[in-house]
Amino acid sequence: MADTHVTITGNLTDDPELKYTPNGAAVANFRVAVTARVRDGETWRDGDTSYFRVNCWRALAEHVTDSLSKGDRAVILGRLRSRSWETPEGDRRSVVEVEADEAAPSLRWATAKPQRTAKNGDANKAGQFNDEAPF
């Protein structure tokens, strides 16, 4: 079955929550509110708001937690995933979430300065290249 790819742009409703699986994989969860703008005669008004739960994994999860917070406008690229479970009362529940492949602050009404992350805990050399030129 092919993945359903989506791009959403909206505001975080709360700070991303970072957790770790028993195997040590980082996962961040947050919700994004997306409000459509609707033309009403000669003016525009806010339309209905949709809320999307977003899941980020591994390094993306850690970067999102360090970079985005409640109220920030973000652009999320990912895949729709459905998940089902049973409540303790025996009711079946299901939800459709976005598994993020990319997440970034929106630069429409804000600025951001990208900063390279360090690999292997070497924060002093973040963003520096020490290998020889290939020519």
PDB file of C-alpha atoms in Angstrom:
ATOM      1  CA  MET A   1       0.000   0.000   0.000  1.00  0.00           C
ATOM      2  CA  ALA A   2       1.369   3.421  -0.964  1.00  0.00           C
ATOM      3  CA  ASP A   3       1.908   6.072   1.686  1.00  0.00           C
ATOM      4  CA  THR A   4      -0.276   9.166   1.740  1.00  0.00           C
ATOM      5  CA  HIS A   5       2.114  12.119   1.868  1.00  0.00           C
ATOM      6  CA  VAL A   6       0.943  15.392   3.400  1.00  0.00           C
ATOM      7  CA  THR A   7       2.276  18.871   3.997  1.00  0.00           C
ATOM      8  CA  ILE A   8       0.656  20.888   6.756  1.00  0.00           C
ATOM      9  CA  THR A   9       1.374  24.410   7.950  1.00  0.00           C
ATOM     10  CA  GLY A  10      -0.018  25.549  11.266  1.00  0.00           C
ATOM     11  CA  ASN A  11       0.686  26.538  14.853  1.00  0.00           C
ATOM     12  CA  LEU A  12       1.823  24.208  17.622  1.00  0.00           C
ATOM     13  CA  THR A  13      -0.855  23.934  20.301  1.00  0.00           C
ATOM     14  CA  ASP A  14       1.698  22.991  22.987  1.00  0.00           C
ATOM     15  CA  ASP A  15       5.411  22.313  23.418  1.00  0.00           C
ATOM     16  CA  PRO A  16       6.692  19.111  21.773  1.00  0.00           C
ATOM     17  CA  GLU A  17       6.975  16.282  24.308  1.00  0.00           C
ATOM     18  CA  LEU A  18      10.164  14.207  24.031  1.00  0.00           C
ATOM     19  CA  LYS A  19      10.204  10.607  25.238  1.00  0.00           C
ATOM     20  CA  TYR A  20      12.399   7.574  24.633  1.00  0.00           C
ATOM     21  CA  THR A  21      11.329   4.051  23.726  1.00  0.00           C
ATOM     22  CA  PRO A  22      12.691   1.110  25.771  1.00  0.00           C
ATOM     23  CA  ASN A  23      15.243   0.622  22.958  1.00  0.00           C
ATOM     24  CA  GLY A  24      16.449   4.221  23.349  1.00  0.00           C
ATOM     25  CA  ALA A  25      14.842   5.756  20.235  1.00  0.00           C
ATOM     26  CA  ALA A  26      13.729   9.357  20.724  1.00  0.00           C
ATOM     27  CA  VAL A  27      10.131  10.240  19.833  1.00  0.00           C
ATOM     28  CA  ALA A  28       8.505  13.679  20.033  1.00  0.00           C
ATOM     29  CA  ASN A  29       4.763  14.285  19.899  1.00  0.00           C
ATOM     30  CA  PHE A  30       2.871  17.530  19.408  1.00  0.00           C
ATOM     31  CA  ARG A  31      -0.298  18.879  17.846  1.00  0.00           C
ATOM     32  CA  VAL A  32      -0.606  21.441  15.072  1.00  0.00           C
ATOM     33  CA  ALA A  33      -3.700  23.603  14.549  1.00  0.00           C
ATOM     34  CA  VAL A  34      -4.427  24.466  10.909  1.00  0.00           C
ATOM     35  CA  THR A  35      -7.028  27.154  10.236  1.00  0.00           C
ATOM     36  CA  ALA A  36      -8.260  27.727   6.695  1.00  0.00           C
ATOM     37  CA  ARG A  37      -8.760  31.277   5.416  1.00  0.00           C
ATOM     38  CA  VAL A  38     -12.121  31.721   3.674  1.00  0.00           C
ATOM     39  CA  ARG A  39     -13.084  34.478   1.248  1.00  0.00           C
ATOM     40  CA  ASP A  40     -16.242  36.246   2.475  1.00  0.00           C
ATOM     41  CA  GLY A  41     -17.253  38.803  -0.147  1.00  0.00           C
ATOM     42  CA  GLU A  42     -14.442  41.341  -0.295  1.00  0.00           C
ATOM     43  CA  THR A  43     -12.827  40.227   2.969  1.00  0.00           C
ATOM     44  CA  TRP A  44     -11.218  37.125   4.431  1.00  0.00           C
ATOM     45  CA  ARG A  45     -12.194  35.325   7.614  1.00  0.00           C
ATOM     46  CA  ASP A  46     -10.976  32.330   9.583  1.00  0.00           C
ATOM     47  CA  GLY A  47     -12.608  29.059   8.612  1.00  0.00           C
ATOM     48  CA  ASP A  48     -12.707  25.793  10.505  1.00  0.00           C
ATOM     49  CA  THR A  49      -9.660  24.649  12.449  1.00  0.00           C
ATOM     50  CA  SER A  50      -8.276  21.130  12.086  1.00  0.00           C
ATOM     51  CA  TYR A  51      -5.904  19.590  14.626  1.00  0.00           C
ATOM     52  CA  PHE A  52      -3.197  17.105  13.663  1.00  0.00           C
ATOM     53  CA  ARG A  53      -1.108  14.981  16.011  1.00  0.00           C
ATOM     54  CA  VAL A  54       2.478  14.792  14.735  1.00  0.00           C
ATOM     55  CA  ASN A  55       5.080  12.156  15.642  1.00  0.00           C
ATOM     56  CA  CYS A  56       8.803  12.719  15.024  1.00  0.00           C
ATOM     57  CA  TRP A  57      11.456  10.041  15.546  1.00  0.00           C
ATOM     58  CA  ARG A  58      15.170   9.886  16.439  1.00  0.00           C
ATOM     59  CA  ALA A  59      17.275  12.979  15.669  1.00  0.00           C
ATOM     60  CA  LEU A  60      14.287  14.834  14.182  1.00  0.00           C
ATOM     61  CA  ALA A  61      12.460  14.363  17.504  1.00  0.00           C
ATOM     62  CA  GLU A  62      15.340  15.889  19.459  1.00  0.00           C
ATOM     63  CA  HIS A  63      15.767  18.769  16.998  1.00  0.00           C
ATOM     64  CA  VAL A  64      12.040  19.586  17.007  1.00  0.00           C
ATOM     65  CA  THR A  65      12.022  19.638  20.807  1.00  0.00           C
ATOM     66  CA  ASP A  66      15.017  22.020  20.844  1.00  0.00           C
ATOM     67  CA  SER A  67      13.691  24.255  18.050  1.00  0.00           C
ATOM     68  CA  LEU A  68       9.893  24.583  18.257  1.00  0.00           C
ATOM     69  CA  SER A  69       7.511  25.523  21.046  1.00  0.00           C
ATOM     70  CA  LYS A  70       3.858  26.304  21.689  1.00  0.00           C
ATOM     71  CA  GLY A  71       2.493  28.948  19.312  1.00  0.00           C
ATOM     72  CA  ASP A  72       5.280  28.599  16.742  1.00  0.00           C
ATOM     73  CA  ARG A  73       4.166  28.323  13.136  1.00  0.00           C
ATOM     74  CA  ALA A  74       5.658  25.200  11.553  1.00  0.00           C
ATOM     75  CA  VAL A  75       5.719  23.336   8.249  1.00  0.00           C
ATOM     76  CA  ILE A  76       5.458  19.551   8.537  1.00  0.00           C
ATOM     77  CA  LEU A  77       6.071  17.062   5.714  1.00  0.00           C
ATOM     78  CA  GLY A  78       5.154  13.486   6.427  1.00  0.00           C
ATOM     79  CA  ARG A  79       2.922  10.495   5.953  1.00  0.00           C
ATOM     80  CA  LEU A  80      -0.541   9.774   7.295  1.00  0.00           C
ATOM     81  CA  ARG A  81      -0.658   6.780   9.637  1.00  0.00           C
ATOM     82  CA  SER A  82      -3.686   5.228  11.281  1.00  0.00           C
ATOM     83  CA  ARG A  83      -3.426   3.647  14.699  1.00  0.00           C
ATOM     84  CA  SER A  84      -6.005   1.616  16.632  1.00  0.00           C
ATOM     85  CA  TRP A  85      -6.180   0.483  20.247  1.00  0.00           C
ATOM     86  CA  GLU A  86      -8.604  -0.762  22.845  1.00  0.00           C
ATOM     87  CA  THR A  87      -9.391   1.246  25.981  1.00  0.00           C
ATOM     88  CA  PRO A  88      -9.391  -0.407  29.420  1.00  0.00           C
ATOM     89  CA  GLU A  89     -13.207  -0.344  29.183  1.00  0.00           C
ATOM     90  CA  GLY A  90     -13.058  -2.426  25.981  1.00  0.00           C
ATOM     91  CA  ASP A  91     -13.927   0.338  23.503  1.00  0.00           C
ATOM     92  CA  ARG A  92     -12.074   0.351  20.173  1.00  0.00           C
ATOM     93  CA  ARG A  93     -10.444   3.677  19.250  1.00  0.00           C
ATOM     94  CA  SER A  94      -8.534   4.807  16.203  1.00  0.00           C
ATOM     95  CA  VAL A  95      -6.736   7.956  15.126  1.00  0.00           C
ATOM     96  CA  VAL A  96      -4.961   9.243  12.025  1.00  0.00           C
ATOM     97  CA  GLU A  97      -1.606  10.908  12.776  1.00  0.00           C
ATOM     98  CA  VAL A  98       1.241  12.443  10.778  1.00  0.00           C
ATOM     99  CA  GLU A  99       4.589  10.619  10.899  1.00  0.00           C
ATOM    100  CA  ALA A 100       6.919  13.531  10.174  1.00  0.00           C
ATOM    101  CA  ASP A 101       9.764  13.148   7.701  1.00  0.00           C
ATOM    102  CA  GLU A 102      10.675  16.853   7.971  1.00  0.00           C
ATOM    103  CA  ALA A 103       9.705  19.671  10.333  1.00  0.00           C
ATOM    104  CA  ALA A 104      10.699  23.322  10.174  1.00  0.00           C
ATOM    105  CA  PRO A 105       9.672  26.718  11.461  1.00  0.00           C
ATOM    106  CA  SER A 106       7.607  28.700   8.973  1.00  0.00           C
ATOM    107  CA  LEU A 107       9.471  31.768   7.747  1.00  0.00           C
ATOM    108  CA  ARG A 108       6.376  33.600   6.572  1.00  0.00           C
ATOM    109  CA  TRP A 109       6.174  35.804   9.687  1.00  0.00           C
ATOM    110  CA  ALA A 110       9.380  34.851  11.495  1.00  0.00           C
ATOM    111  CA  THR A 111      13.087  34.325  10.971  1.00  0.00           C
ATOM    112  CA  ALA A 112      15.295  31.403  11.925  1.00  0.00           C
ATOM    113  CA  LYS A 113      19.019  30.771  11.756  1.00  0.00           C
ATOM    114  CA  PRO A 114      19.832  27.105  11.048  1.00  0.00           C
ATOM    115  CA  GLN A 115      22.583  25.659  13.203  1.00  0.00           C
ATOM    116  CA  ARG A 116      24.278  22.367  12.450  1.00  0.00           C
ATOM    117  CA  THR A 117      24.061  19.756  15.169  1.00  0.00           C
ATOM    118  CA  ALA A 118      27.096  17.977  16.517  1.00  0.00           C
ATOM    119  CA  LYS A 119      27.657  14.301  15.769  1.00  0.00           C
ATOM    120  CA  ASN A 120      28.936  11.900  18.401  1.00  0.00           C
ATOM    121  CA  GLY A 121      28.668  14.545  21.122  1.00  0.00           C
ATOM    122  CA  ASP A 122      31.419  16.773  19.646  1.00  0.00           C
ATOM    123  CA  ALA A 123      29.684  20.128  20.121  1.00  0.00           C
ATOM    124  CA  ASN A 124      32.876  22.158  19.554  1.00  0.00           C
ATOM    125  CA  LYS A 125      33.179  21.018  15.949  1.00  0.00           C
ATOM    126  CA  ALA A 126      29.506  21.353  14.972  1.00  0.00           C
ATOM    127  CA  GLY A 127      29.243  22.642  11.416  1.00  0.00           C
ATOM    128  CA  GLN A 128      32.960  22.253  10.676  1.00  0.00           C
ATOM    129  CA  PHE A 129      34.307  20.050   7.909  1.00  0.00           C
ATOM    130  CA  ASN A 130      37.729  18.465   8.467  1.00  0.00           C
ATOM    131  CA  ASP A 131      37.947  16.054   5.533  1.00  0.00           C
ATOM    132  CA  GLU A 132      40.134  16.701   2.506  1.00  0.00           C
ATOM    133  CA  ALA A 133      38.678  18.201  -0.655  1.00  0.00           C
ATOM    134  CA  PRO A 134      37.912  15.485  -3.276  1.00  0.00           C
ATOM    135  CA  PHE A 135      40.022  17.237  -5.963  1.00  0.00           C
TER     136      PHE A 135
END
